[in-house]
Amino acid sequence: MDSRPGLDLRVGHGHDTHRLTRGRSLILGGIAIEYERGLDGHSDADVLLHAITDAVFGAAGLGDIGQWFPDTDPQWAGADSGNLLTAAVAEVRKKNWKIVNLDCTISAEEPRLSPHRTAIRNRVAELLGIPPENVNVKAKTGEGVGPVGRKEAISADAVVLLVRD
Ligand code: MG
């Protein structure tokens, strides 16, 4: 165990689910992905960036994305979730926290995400202001069961580590 005085760490977790629907573009991790349906929601419904935003707020003890950007507020209708995440990052920086790394998992039966993994990793790293090496993106299917497996929804989980700057 590291016993350096002053090493102050915080871990945060985020989870989100959005329903898949026709007539919407699929935006995942800040990039547009070609698919027959997109995620339904008040903002651009980027389920991965929402999970990451919650992890960032959670690590700093700052509540959750719904408190900061209520989905009843017309200001966030159709919002680019990248802007919500960069706002969350700015808030934790104001509290003198620095992001160390992020690990995340996207759960989607379709489309295949492996061709997009590098683009998502690079975009998320850019939004967090950390090197891509400090971002890890995993993709899982729903094994044909549950809302993800039935292709009704996509889910995402994220874990973020902060260190006192
Ligand atoms: Mg959401």
mmCIF file of C-alpha atoms and ligand atoms in Angstrom:
data_model
loop_
_atom_site.group_PDB
_atom_site.id
_atom_site.type_symbol
_atom_site.label_atom_id
_atom_site.label_comp_id
_atom_site.label_asym_id
_atom_site.label_seq_id
_atom_site.Cartn_x
_atom_site.Cartn_y
_atom_site.Cartn_z
ATOM 1 C CA MET A 1 0.000 0.000 0.000
ATOM 2 C CA ASP A 2 1.236 3.471 -0.872
ATOM 3 C CA SER A 3 1.729 5.508 2.265
ATOM 4 C CA ARG A 4 2.978 8.751 0.686
ATOM 5 C CA PRO A 5 1.457 11.552 2.702
ATOM 6 C CA GLY A 6 -1.150 13.522 0.829
ATOM 7 C CA LEU A 7 -2.035 10.893 -1.760
ATOM 8 C CA ASP A 8 -5.758 11.432 -1.880
ATOM 9 C CA LEU A 9 -7.743 9.217 -4.251
ATOM 10 C CA ARG A 10 -11.459 8.934 -5.090
ATOM 11 C CA VAL A 11 -13.208 6.326 -7.201
ATOM 12 C CA GLY A 12 -16.526 6.941 -8.979
ATOM 13 C CA HIS A 13 -18.956 4.630 -10.728
ATOM 14 C CA GLY A 14 -21.574 5.388 -13.379
ATOM 15 C CA HIS A 15 -24.264 3.341 -15.116
ATOM 16 C CA ASP A 16 -26.849 4.243 -17.740
ATOM 17 C CA THR A 17 -29.345 2.608 -20.104
ATOM 18 C CA HIS A 18 -31.159 4.084 -23.100
ATOM 19 C CA ARG A 19 -33.813 2.515 -25.289
ATOM 20 C CA LEU A 20 -33.112 1.959 -29.009
ATOM 21 C CA THR A 21 -35.614 3.569 -31.337
ATOM 22 C CA ARG A 22 -36.069 4.232 -35.037
ATOM 23 C CA GLY A 23 -35.526 7.709 -36.446
ATOM 24 C CA ARG A 24 -32.571 8.634 -34.228
ATOM 25 C CA SER A 25 -28.823 8.660 -34.932
ATOM 26 C CA LEU A 26 -26.698 6.349 -32.804
ATOM 27 C CA ILE A 27 -24.166 8.410 -30.831
ATOM 28 C CA LEU A 28 -21.860 6.410 -28.571
ATOM 29 C CA GLY A 29 -18.818 7.769 -26.789
ATOM 30 C CA GLY A 30 -19.106 11.030 -28.685
ATOM 31 C CA ILE A 31 -19.015 9.493 -32.147
ATOM 32 C CA ALA A 32 -21.751 8.775 -34.683
ATOM 33 C CA ILE A 33 -22.098 5.072 -35.524
ATOM 34 C CA GLU A 34 -23.933 3.736 -38.557
ATOM 35 C CA TYR A 35 -26.938 1.672 -37.385
ATOM 36 C CA GLU A 36 -30.627 1.261 -38.242
ATOM 37 C CA ARG A 37 -31.718 2.805 -34.924
ATOM 38 C CA GLY A 38 -30.449 5.280 -32.352
ATOM 39 C CA LEU A 39 -30.816 5.861 -28.619
ATOM 40 C CA ASP A 40 -33.902 7.637 -27.319
ATOM 41 C CA GLY A 41 -33.520 10.482 -24.819
ATOM 42 C CA HIS A 42 -33.795 14.162 -24.044
ATOM 43 C CA SER A 43 -30.191 14.937 -25.046
ATOM 44 C CA ASP A 44 -28.326 13.088 -27.816
ATOM 45 C CA ALA A 45 -28.784 10.072 -25.462
ATOM 46 C CA ASP A 46 -25.110 9.090 -25.527
ATOM 47 C CA VAL A 47 -25.385 6.328 -22.951
ATOM 48 C CA LEU A 48 -21.606 5.914 -22.564
ATOM 49 C CA LEU A 49 -20.895 9.605 -21.991
ATOM 50 C CA HIS A 50 -23.771 9.717 -19.471
ATOM 51 C CA ALA A 51 -22.274 6.802 -17.506
ATOM 52 C CA ILE A 52 -18.846 8.477 -17.610
ATOM 53 C CA THR A 53 -20.309 11.832 -16.519
ATOM 54 C CA ASP A 54 -21.975 10.123 -13.550
ATOM 55 C CA ALA A 55 -18.694 8.416 -12.648
ATOM 56 C CA VAL A 56 -16.859 11.764 -12.749
ATOM 57 C CA PHE A 57 -19.477 13.508 -10.592
ATOM 58 C CA GLY A 58 -19.670 10.485 -8.286
ATOM 59 C CA ALA A 59 -15.935 10.319 -7.671
ATOM 60 C CA ALA A 60 -15.907 13.953 -6.547
ATOM 61 C CA GLY A 61 -19.029 13.515 -4.394
ATOM 62 C CA LEU A 62 -20.925 15.941 -6.618
ATOM 63 C CA GLY A 63 -24.158 14.011 -7.106
ATOM 64 C CA ASP A 64 -25.318 12.863 -10.528
ATOM 65 C CA ILE A 65 -25.938 13.981 -14.092
ATOM 66 C CA GLY A 66 -29.698 14.389 -13.489
ATOM 67 C CA GLN A 67 -29.099 16.963 -10.735
ATOM 68 C CA TRP A 68 -26.742 19.001 -12.902
ATOM 69 C CA PHE A 69 -28.558 18.680 -16.228
ATOM 70 C CA PRO A 70 -32.247 17.846 -15.547
ATOM 71 C CA ASP A 71 -34.005 16.137 -18.478
ATOM 72 C CA THR A 72 -36.988 18.405 -17.791
ATOM 73 C CA ASP A 73 -34.869 21.452 -18.704
ATOM 74 C CA PRO A 74 -35.368 22.536 -22.350
ATOM 75 C CA GLN A 75 -31.767 23.851 -22.254
ATOM 76 C CA TRP A 76 -30.521 20.237 -22.541
ATOM 77 C CA ALA A 77 -32.918 19.095 -25.287
ATOM 78 C CA GLY A 78 -30.824 17.496 -28.016
ATOM 79 C CA ALA A 79 -27.670 18.461 -26.083
ATOM 80 C CA ASP A 80 -24.288 17.127 -27.180
ATOM 81 C CA SER A 81 -23.426 14.917 -24.211
ATOM 82 C CA GLY A 82 -19.766 15.750 -24.792
ATOM 83 C CA ASN A 83 -20.586 19.223 -23.482
ATOM 84 C CA LEU A 84 -22.171 17.728 -20.365
ATOM 85 C CA LEU A 85 -19.069 15.624 -19.734
ATOM 86 C CA THR A 86 -16.630 18.511 -20.221
ATOM 87 C CA ALA A 87 -18.775 20.578 -17.812
ATOM 88 C CA ALA A 88 -18.529 17.759 -15.243
ATOM 89 C CA VAL A 89 -14.758 17.567 -15.735
ATOM 90 C CA ALA A 90 -14.521 21.346 -15.200
ATOM 91 C CA GLU A 91 -16.499 21.038 -11.939
ATOM 92 C CA VAL A 92 -14.214 18.351 -10.494
ATOM 93 C CA ARG A 93 -11.141 20.346 -11.567
ATOM 94 C CA LYS A 94 -12.559 23.350 -9.691
ATOM 95 C CA LYS A 95 -12.540 21.111 -6.597
ATOM 96 C CA ASN A 96 -8.839 20.356 -7.258
ATOM 97 C CA TRP A 97 -9.291 16.826 -8.532
ATOM 98 C CA LYS A 98 -7.383 15.403 -11.496
ATOM 99 C CA ILE A 99 -8.627 12.423 -13.537
ATOM 100 C CA VAL A 100 -6.187 9.494 -13.401
ATOM 101 C CA ASN A 101 -7.924 6.931 -15.593
ATOM 102 C CA LEU A 102 -11.245 5.626 -16.863
ATOM 103 C CA ASP A 103 -12.425 2.098 -17.535
ATOM 104 C CA CYS A 104 -15.807 1.481 -19.145
ATOM 105 C CA THR A 105 -18.014 -1.207 -20.683
ATOM 106 C CA ILE A 106 -20.670 -0.761 -23.351
ATOM 107 C CA SER A 107 -23.333 -3.489 -23.433
ATOM 108 C CA ALA A 108 -24.926 -3.750 -26.880
ATOM 109 C CA GLU A 109 -26.157 -6.738 -28.875
ATOM 110 C CA GLU A 110 -25.816 -4.662 -32.067
ATOM 111 C CA PRO A 111 -24.037 -3.003 -33.790
ATOM 112 C CA ARG A 112 -20.568 -4.542 -33.513
ATOM 113 C CA LEU A 113 -18.481 -2.003 -31.615
ATOM 114 C CA SER A 114 -14.967 -3.348 -32.074
ATOM 115 C CA PRO A 115 -14.416 -1.324 -35.303
ATOM 116 C CA HIS A 116 -15.259 1.870 -33.355
ATOM 117 C CA ARG A 117 -13.365 1.189 -30.164
ATOM 118 C CA THR A 118 -10.278 3.257 -31.007
ATOM 119 C CA ALA A 119 -12.325 6.256 -32.137
ATOM 120 C CA ILE A 120 -14.420 6.116 -28.949
ATOM 121 C CA ARG A 121 -11.315 5.785 -26.779
ATOM 122 C CA ASN A 122 -9.656 8.777 -28.433
ATOM 123 C CA ARG A 123 -12.769 10.955 -28.196
ATOM 124 C CA VAL A 124 -13.412 10.074 -24.536
ATOM 125 C CA ALA A 125 -9.757 10.782 -23.693
ATOM 126 C CA GLU A 126 -10.032 14.153 -25.401
ATOM 127 C CA LEU A 127 -13.204 15.023 -23.445
ATOM 128 C CA LEU A 128 -11.585 13.977 -20.155
ATOM 129 C CA GLY A 129 -8.324 15.750 -20.972
ATOM 130 C CA ILE A 130 -6.203 12.635 -20.355
ATOM 131 C CA PRO A 131 -4.052 10.482 -22.676
ATOM 132 C CA PRO A 132 -5.845 7.675 -24.590
ATOM 133 C CA GLU A 133 -3.577 5.202 -22.756
ATOM 134 C CA ASN A 134 -5.473 6.126 -19.587
ATOM 135 C CA VAL A 135 -8.838 5.251 -21.139
ATOM 136 C CA ASN A 136 -10.079 1.708 -21.668
ATOM 137 C CA VAL A 137 -13.251 0.842 -23.591
ATOM 138 C CA LYS A 138 -14.755 -2.642 -23.457
ATOM 139 C CA ALA A 139 -17.742 -3.972 -25.387
ATOM 140 C CA LYS A 140 -20.069 -6.811 -24.392
ATOM 141 C CA THR A 141 -23.228 -8.295 -25.880
ATOM 142 C CA GLY A 142 -26.296 -9.218 -23.827
ATOM 143 C CA GLU A 143 -26.012 -12.894 -24.808
ATOM 144 C CA GLY A 144 -29.504 -12.693 -26.301
ATOM 145 C CA VAL A 145 -31.257 -12.108 -22.962
ATOM 146 C CA GLY A 146 -32.635 -9.043 -21.193
ATOM 147 C CA PRO A 147 -33.293 -5.625 -22.788
ATOM 148 C CA VAL A 148 -29.747 -5.462 -24.202
ATOM 149 C CA GLY A 149 -29.844 -9.005 -25.566
ATOM 150 C CA ARG A 150 -33.247 -8.364 -27.196
ATOM 151 C CA LYS A 151 -31.760 -5.249 -28.889
ATOM 152 C CA GLU A 152 -34.233 -3.005 -27.054
ATOM 153 C CA ALA A 153 -31.546 -0.960 -25.283
ATOM 154 C CA ILE A 154 -27.853 -0.210 -24.893
ATOM 155 C CA SER A 155 -26.253 0.107 -21.446
ATOM 156 C CA ALA A 156 -22.914 1.422 -20.247
ATOM 157 C CA ASP A 157 -20.870 1.287 -17.057
ATOM 158 C CA ALA A 158 -17.877 3.415 -16.157
ATOM 159 C CA VAL A 159 -15.335 3.694 -13.359
ATOM 160 C CA VAL A 160 -13.169 6.792 -12.917
ATOM 161 C CA LEU A 161 -10.260 7.402 -10.547
ATOM 162 C CA LEU A 162 -9.451 10.906 -9.303
ATOM 163 C CA VAL A 163 -6.363 12.111 -7.472
ATOM 164 C CA ARG A 164 -6.052 15.338 -5.492
ATOM 165 C CA ASP A 165 -4.161 17.773 -7.729
HETATM 166 MG MG MG B 1 -28.791 8.928 -19.904
#
